[in-house]
Amino acid sequence: MTYPVERIEEEIGYVAYYFHWGLDEILDLEHPDRQRYVARIATLNARVNEGR
């Protein structure tokens, strides 16, 4: 199974933007781990937005 390059790039950009991690650190993550971080960031953003 392949994963679309565009989706990987979106995940990398998202994690890099919010956690300020470098490309190598993010690419070293296993795919499920990277997806968990993306989901965690989304949850944190939702909480912040609810508070506004």
GROMACS .gro file of C-alpha atoms in nm:
model
   52
    1MET     CA    1   0.000   0.000   0.000
    2THR     CA    2   0.132   0.343  -0.088
    3TYR     CA    3   0.053   0.667   0.085
    4PRO     CA    4  -0.005   0.978  -0.129
    5VAL     CA    5   0.295   1.208  -0.129
    6GLU     CA    6   0.067   1.510  -0.097
    7ARG     CA    7  -0.079   1.372   0.226
    8ILE     CA    8   0.265   1.304   0.372
    9GLU     CA    9   0.371   1.659   0.286
   10GLU     CA   10   0.058   1.796   0.457
   11GLU     CA   11   0.131   1.595   0.771
   12ILE     CA   12   0.494   1.705   0.774
   13GLY     CA   13   0.401   2.070   0.731
   14TYR     CA   14   0.134   2.049   1.001
   15VAL     CA   15   0.361   1.889   1.260
   16ALA     CA   16   0.654   2.114   1.171
   17TYR     CA   17   0.441   2.427   1.201
   18TYR     CA   18   0.287   2.345   1.538
   19PHE     CA   19   0.567   2.152   1.710
   20HIS     CA   20   0.861   2.326   1.539
   21TRP     CA   21   1.025   1.993   1.464
   22GLY     CA   22   1.271   1.951   1.179
   23LEU     CA   23   1.210   1.743   0.868
   24ASP     CA   24   1.440   1.462   0.977
   25GLU     CA   25   1.266   1.429   1.313
   26ILE     CA   26   0.925   1.409   1.150
   27LEU     CA   27   1.033   1.167   0.878
   28ASP     CA   28   1.188   0.941   1.142
   29LEU     CA   29   0.842   0.885   1.289
   30GLU     CA   30   0.652   0.574   1.189
   31HIS     CA   31   0.342   0.658   0.991
   32PRO     CA   32   0.094   0.572   1.271
   33ASP     CA   33   0.295   0.783   1.515
   34ARG     CA   34   0.294   1.080   1.278
   35GLN     CA   35  -0.082   1.042   1.235
   36ARG     CA   36  -0.128   1.041   1.614
   37TYR     CA   37   0.064   1.368   1.641
   38VAL     CA   38  -0.147   1.521   1.365
   39ALA     CA   39  -0.464   1.412   1.548
   40ARG     CA   40  -0.331   1.548   1.878
   41ILE     CA   41  -0.255   1.886   1.723
   42ALA     CA   42  -0.606   1.897   1.574
   43THR     CA   43  -0.755   1.823   1.918
   44LEU     CA   44  -0.549   2.097   2.080
   45ASN     CA   45  -0.651   2.345   1.809
   46ALA     CA   46  -1.017   2.256   1.854
   47ARG     CA   47  -0.992   2.321   2.228
   48VAL     CA   48  -0.827   2.657   2.171
   49ASN     CA   49  -1.090   2.755   1.916
   50GLU     CA   50  -1.374   2.653   2.150
   51GLY     CA   51  -1.235   2.887   2.412
   52ARG     CA   52  -1.260   3.192   2.187
   0.00000   0.00000   0.00000
